[in-house]
Coordinates of C-alpha atoms and ligand atoms in Angstrom, one line a residue:
M1 CA 0.0 0.0 0.0
T2 CA 1.3 3.4 -0.8
D3 CA 1.8 5.7 2.3
P4 CA -1.6 7.7 2.3
T5 CA 0.2 10.6 4.0
T6 CA 2.2 11.1 0.8
E7 CA -0.9 11.6 -1.4
L8 CA -4.4 13.0 -0.9
P9 CA -7.1 10.3 -0.2
L10 CA -9.6 9.9 -3.0
V11 CA -12.6 11.1 -1.1
I12 CA -10.8 14.6 -0.9
L13 CA -9.7 14.5 -4.6
D14 CA -13.5 13.8 -5.4
A15 CA -14.6 16.6 -3.3
L16 CA -12.2 19.3 -4.4
M17 CA -11.1 18.1 -7.9
P18 CA -7.7 20.0 -7.4
T19 CA -5.7 20.8 -10.5
S20 CA -2.6 21.1 -8.2
Q21 CA -1.7 20.1 -4.8
R22 CA 1.3 20.2 -2.5
Q23 CA 2.1 18.9 1.0
V24 CA 2.8 21.8 3.3
L25 CA 4.0 19.6 6.2
N26 CA 3.7 16.1 7.6
R27 CA 4.5 15.6 11.2
R28 CA 3.3 14.1 14.5
G29 CA 0.0 12.7 13.2
S30 CA -0.9 15.6 10.9
S31 CA -0.4 16.0 7.2
V32 CA -1.4 19.5 5.8
W33 CA -1.8 20.1 2.1
E34 CA -2.6 23.0 -0.1
A35 CA -5.0 22.2 -3.0
K36 CA -5.8 24.6 -5.8
G37 CA -8.5 24.2 -8.5
D38 CA -11.7 25.5 -9.9
R39 CA -13.3 25.2 -6.5
G40 CA -10.7 27.6 -5.0
R41 CA -7.7 27.3 -2.9
H42 CA -8.0 25.1 0.2
A43 CA -6.0 23.8 3.2
V44 CA -6.6 20.0 3.6
K45 CA -5.7 18.5 6.9
L46 CA -5.3 14.8 7.4
G47 CA -5.0 13.2 10.8
Y48 CA -3.4 9.9 11.5
P49 CA -2.4 7.8 14.5
I50 CA 1.0 8.2 15.9
L51 CA 2.5 4.7 16.6
A52 CA 4.4 3.8 19.8
T53 CA 8.1 4.3 19.8
E54 CA 10.8 3.6 22.5
E55 CA 10.3 7.0 23.9
H56 CA 6.6 7.8 23.4
P57 CA 3.4 5.7 23.8
A58 CA 1.0 5.5 20.9
Q59 CA -1.2 8.5 20.4
E60 CA -4.2 7.3 18.5
W61 CA -6.4 10.2 19.5
I62 CA -4.5 12.7 17.3
A63 CA -6.2 11.0 14.3
K64 CA -9.4 12.7 15.3
A65 CA -8.0 16.2 15.4
P66 CA -9.2 17.5 11.9
A67 CA -12.8 16.3 12.6
R68 CA -12.7 18.0 16.1
E69 CA -11.2 21.1 14.5
A70 CA -14.0 21.1 11.9
Y71 CA -16.6 20.7 14.6
V72 CA -15.1 23.8 16.4
L73 CA -15.0 25.8 13.1
N74 CA -18.6 24.9 12.3
W75 CA -19.7 26.0 15.8
L76 CA -17.8 29.4 15.2
R77 CA -18.5 30.1 11.6
E78 CA -21.3 30.4 9.2
E79 CA -19.5 28.9 6.2
R80 CA -19.3 25.0 6.5
T81 CA -15.9 23.2 7.0
L82 CA -16.2 19.9 5.3
Y83 CA -14.8 16.9 7.2
G84 CA -14.9 13.1 7.2
E85 CA -13.0 9.9 7.6
W86 CA -10.2 8.4 5.6
E87 CA -8.3 5.1 5.9
L88 CA -6.1 6.3 8.8
G89 CA -8.1 8.9 10.6
T90 CA -10.1 12.0 9.9
W91 CA -9.8 15.0 7.5
N92 CA -11.0 18.5 7.0
V93 CA -11.0 21.1 4.2
Q94 CA -10.8 24.7 5.0
P95 CA -10.2 28.0 3.0
W96 CA -6.5 28.7 2.4
H97 CA -5.3 31.8 4.1
E98 CA -2.5 33.6 2.3
G99 CA 0.2 35.4 4.0
P100 CA 3.2 35.1 6.4
D101 CA 2.7 33.9 9.9
L102 CA 3.7 36.0 12.9
W103 CA 7.1 34.2 13.2
E104 CA 8.1 35.0 9.5
L105 CA 6.7 38.5 9.6
W106 CA 8.8 39.6 12.6
K107 CA 12.0 37.9 11.3
P108 CA 13.7 41.4 10.6
C109 CA 13.4 42.1 14.4
R110 CA 15.5 39.0 15.2
V111 CA 18.4 39.8 13.0
E112 CA 21.6 40.2 15.1
G113 CA 22.1 43.9 15.8
S114 CA 18.8 44.7 14.3
T115 CA 17.0 47.9 15.4
V116 CA 13.7 47.0 13.8
E117 CA 10.9 46.9 16.4
P118 CA 7.9 44.6 16.2
K119 CA 4.9 46.2 14.5
L120 CA 2.2 46.9 17.1
D121 CA -0.7 47.0 14.7
V122 CA 0.2 43.4 13.9
A123 CA 0.3 42.5 17.5
L124 CA -3.1 44.2 17.9
S125 CA -4.6 42.2 15.0
C126 CA -3.3 39.0 16.5
A127 CA -4.8 39.9 20.0
E128 CA -8.2 40.8 18.4
A129 CA -8.3 37.5 16.6
L130 CA -7.9 35.7 19.9
A131 CA -10.3 38.0 21.7
D132 CA -13.0 37.1 19.0
L133 CA -12.6 33.5 20.0
H134 CA -12.7 34.3 23.8
V135 CA -15.8 36.3 23.4
K136 CA -17.6 33.4 21.8
G137 CA -16.7 31.3 24.8
W138 CA -13.7 29.3 23.5
A139 CA -10.1 29.0 24.6
H140 CA -7.6 28.1 21.8
G141 CA -5.3 26.0 23.8
D142 CA -2.5 26.0 21.1
V143 CA -1.6 29.7 20.7
Q144 CA 1.8 30.0 18.9
P145 CA 3.4 32.3 16.3
A146 CA 2.8 29.9 13.4
H147 CA -1.0 30.0 14.1
F148 CA -1.5 33.6 13.3
I149 CA -1.6 34.1 9.5
V150 CA -1.2 37.8 8.7
G151 CA -3.2 38.5 5.5
R152 CA -4.1 41.6 3.6
R153 CA -7.5 41.5 5.1
G154 CA -6.6 40.8 8.7
V155 CA -5.2 38.0 10.9
Q156 CA -6.4 34.4 10.8
L157 CA -6.0 32.4 13.9
I158 CA -5.7 28.8 12.7
D159 CA -5.5 25.3 14.2
L160 CA -8.5 25.1 16.4
A161 CA -8.3 21.3 17.0
L162 CA -7.5 21.7 20.7
A163 CA -10.0 24.6 21.4
H164 CA -12.2 24.1 24.6
G165 CA -15.1 26.0 25.9
Q166 CA -18.3 24.6 24.4
P167 CA -19.2 20.9 24.4
V168 CA -17.7 18.9 21.5
I169 CA -19.4 15.7 20.4
E170 CA -18.0 12.7 22.0
A171 CA -17.0 10.8 18.8
F172 CA -14.4 13.5 17.9
D173 CA -13.4 14.6 21.3
F174 CA -10.2 13.9 23.2
P175 CA -8.5 15.3 26.4
F176 CA -6.1 18.2 26.1
R177 CA -2.6 16.9 26.8
G178 CA -0.7 20.2 26.6
C179 CA 0.7 22.0 23.6
L180 CA 4.3 23.2 22.5
V181 CA 5.9 23.8 25.9
H182 CA 7.3 27.2 24.7
Y183 CA 3.9 28.6 24.9
E184 CA 2.4 26.6 27.8
A185 CA 1.4 28.6 30.8
P186 CA 2.8 27.3 34.2
E187 CA -0.7 26.1 35.4
I188 CA -1.0 24.0 32.2
S189 CA 2.4 22.5 32.4
R190 CA 1.9 21.7 36.1
S191 CA -1.3 20.0 35.4
V192 CA 0.0 18.0 32.4
L193 CA 2.9 16.9 34.7
A194 CA 0.6 15.8 37.4
E195 CA -2.3 14.3 35.6
G196 CA -1.3 14.0 31.9
T197 CA -4.0 16.4 30.9
A198 CA -5.1 20.0 31.5
V199 CA -8.0 22.4 30.5
P200 CA -7.2 25.3 28.2
T201 CA -8.3 28.6 29.4
P202 CA -8.4 32.2 28.2
E203 CA -5.8 33.0 30.8
A204 CA -3.5 30.4 29.5
D205 CA -4.0 31.7 26.0
V206 CA -3.1 35.2 27.1
Y207 CA 0.2 33.7 28.6
A208 CA 0.8 31.9 25.2
L209 CA 0.3 35.0 23.2
G210 CA 2.7 36.8 25.4
A211 CA 5.3 34.0 24.9
A212 CA 4.5 34.1 21.2
F213 CA 5.1 37.9 21.0
F214 CA 8.4 37.5 23.1
I215 CA 9.9 34.8 20.8
S216 CA 8.8 36.3 17.6
A217 CA 10.3 39.7 18.6
T218 CA 13.6 38.4 20.1
G219 CA 14.1 34.8 18.9
T220 CA 14.4 33.6 22.5
R221 CA 11.9 31.5 24.4
A222 CA 10.2 33.0 27.3
V223 CA 11.5 30.4 29.7
A224 CA 15.0 29.0 29.5
Y225 CA 15.7 25.3 29.1
P226 CA 18.1 23.3 26.9
D227 CA 16.9 22.8 23.4
D228 CA 17.1 18.9 23.7
A229 CA 15.5 18.8 27.2
P230 CA 12.8 16.1 27.4
R231 CA 9.2 17.5 27.6
P232 CA 8.8 16.8 31.4
V233 CA 12.0 18.8 32.1
Q234 CA 10.8 21.6 29.8
R235 CA 7.5 21.7 31.7
Q236 CA 9.2 21.6 35.1
A237 CA 11.3 24.7 34.0
V238 CA 8.1 26.4 33.0
V239 CA 6.5 25.6 36.4
D240 CA 9.5 26.6 38.4
G241 CA 10.1 29.8 36.5
P242 CA 10.9 32.7 36.5
H243 CA 10.5 33.6 32.8
R244 CA 13.5 35.4 31.2
P245 CA 13.6 39.2 31.7
V246 CA 11.5 40.6 28.7
T247 CA 14.0 42.5 26.6
V248 CA 11.4 43.9 24.2
P249 CA 11.6 47.7 24.7
G250 CA 8.9 50.1 25.9
A251 CA 5.2 49.7 26.8
F252 CA 5.1 46.5 24.5
G253 CA 7.7 44.8 26.7
E254 CA 5.9 45.8 29.9
L255 CA 2.7 44.4 28.5
I256 CA 4.4 41.0 27.6
G257 CA 5.6 40.9 31.1
E258 CA 2.1 41.3 32.5
M259 CA 0.9 38.6 30.1
L260 CA 3.6 36.1 31.3
R261 CA 2.7 36.6 35.0
P262 CA 2.7 33.2 36.7
R263 CA -0.7 33.5 38.4
P264 CA -3.5 33.4 35.8
A265 CA -5.6 35.9 37.7
D266 CA -2.7 38.5 37.6
R267 CA -2.6 38.4 33.8
P268 CA -4.5 41.0 31.8
T269 CA -7.6 39.6 29.9
I270 CA -7.4 39.6 26.1
G271 CA -9.7 42.6 26.0
E272 CA -7.2 44.6 28.2
V273 CA -4.3 43.4 26.0
C274 CA -6.2 44.8 23.0
K275 CA -6.8 48.1 24.7
A276 CA -3.1 48.3 25.7
L277 CA -2.0 47.8 22.1
D278 CA -4.7 50.2 20.6
Y279 CA -2.9 53.6 20.8
Ligands
LIG301 N1 -6.1 27.4 6.3 C1 -4.9 27.6 6.2 N2 -4.4 28.4 5.4 C2 -3.0 28.6 5.1 N3 -2.1 27.7 5.7 C3 -2.5 26.8 6.6 C4 -3.9 26.7 6.9 N4 -4.1 25.6 7.8 C5 -2.8 25.2 8.0 N5 -1.9 25.9 7.3 C6 -0.5 25.7 7.3 O1 -0.1 24.4 7.8 C7 0.7 24.5 9.0 C8 0.2 23.5 10.0 O2 -1.2 23.7 10.1 P1 -1.9 23.5 11.6 O3 -3.4 23.8 11.4 O4 -1.2 24.2 12.6 O5 -1.8 21.9 11.9 P2 -1.1 20.9 12.9 O6 -2.1 20.2 13.5 O7 -0.3 20.1 12.0 O8 -0.2 21.8 13.8 C9 0.4 25.9 9.5 O9 1.4 26.4 10.3 C10 0.3 26.7 8.2 O10 1.6 26.9 7.6
LIG302 MG1 -0.4 23.6 14.5

């Protein structure tokens, strides 16, 4: 059998009839494609189980992520996100959002010796995209620079597979087991270390957005730990703190510091973040 993560399943080819397609990435149970054709330009996401290795147990639940994301998108938006099952898991098809992500966009700020400062109108648009989600009763759970796509008509916050807030139908649901540790709030890391799972919250999203601003502007993770440290060691470093001093200058740096406060109740809400950036 050909490896289905190296070509689009027939069910998707039938639905989209693309004239061209390319794989954007394939990693950790997720294969993302860009498909173009008469029916438009789409992102296709395929989920498949991660098999057990010597270091990690199997992660079968990840195969459900595209269907779960489609459920969340359909809850949030009027236009329908198609989804279904394929041989190894679930898939969804969503509009393609053109543009660099926050990490790419702020690259000039990270060049050695650069005096370029991060553009605050972009920071505000990212915060507004997250605020829009919080207002609707959801926390994102996986806020990171790659998930903000900065288009000409605004910022799109993508990858809603781990969002929590409203009930998700059981068939697609799975517990939240943490996200990329660079963006994990201390209370999330603590819970994942103790119980294996956590509950995404708006407060943890605000922390993650602060960490996303920090790393995109400076190239440094908010909390110091060795690159190759195992995940539990990374999480313990986040729990133990403190975070690195925020080197971003001015009021933006101060705001990032507030967003990274260890106690969730001490952090600004996303509405307050938007207000602080809107001057
Ligand atoms: N709708 C979209 N429009 C444009 N690019 C997308 C879209 N969805 C995903 N991508 C690209 O694929 C990458 C991975 O997608 P993501 O939704 O984060 O899936 P994963 O579950 O693999 O993390 C994104 O960082 C982005 O580059
Ligand atoms: Mg992602």
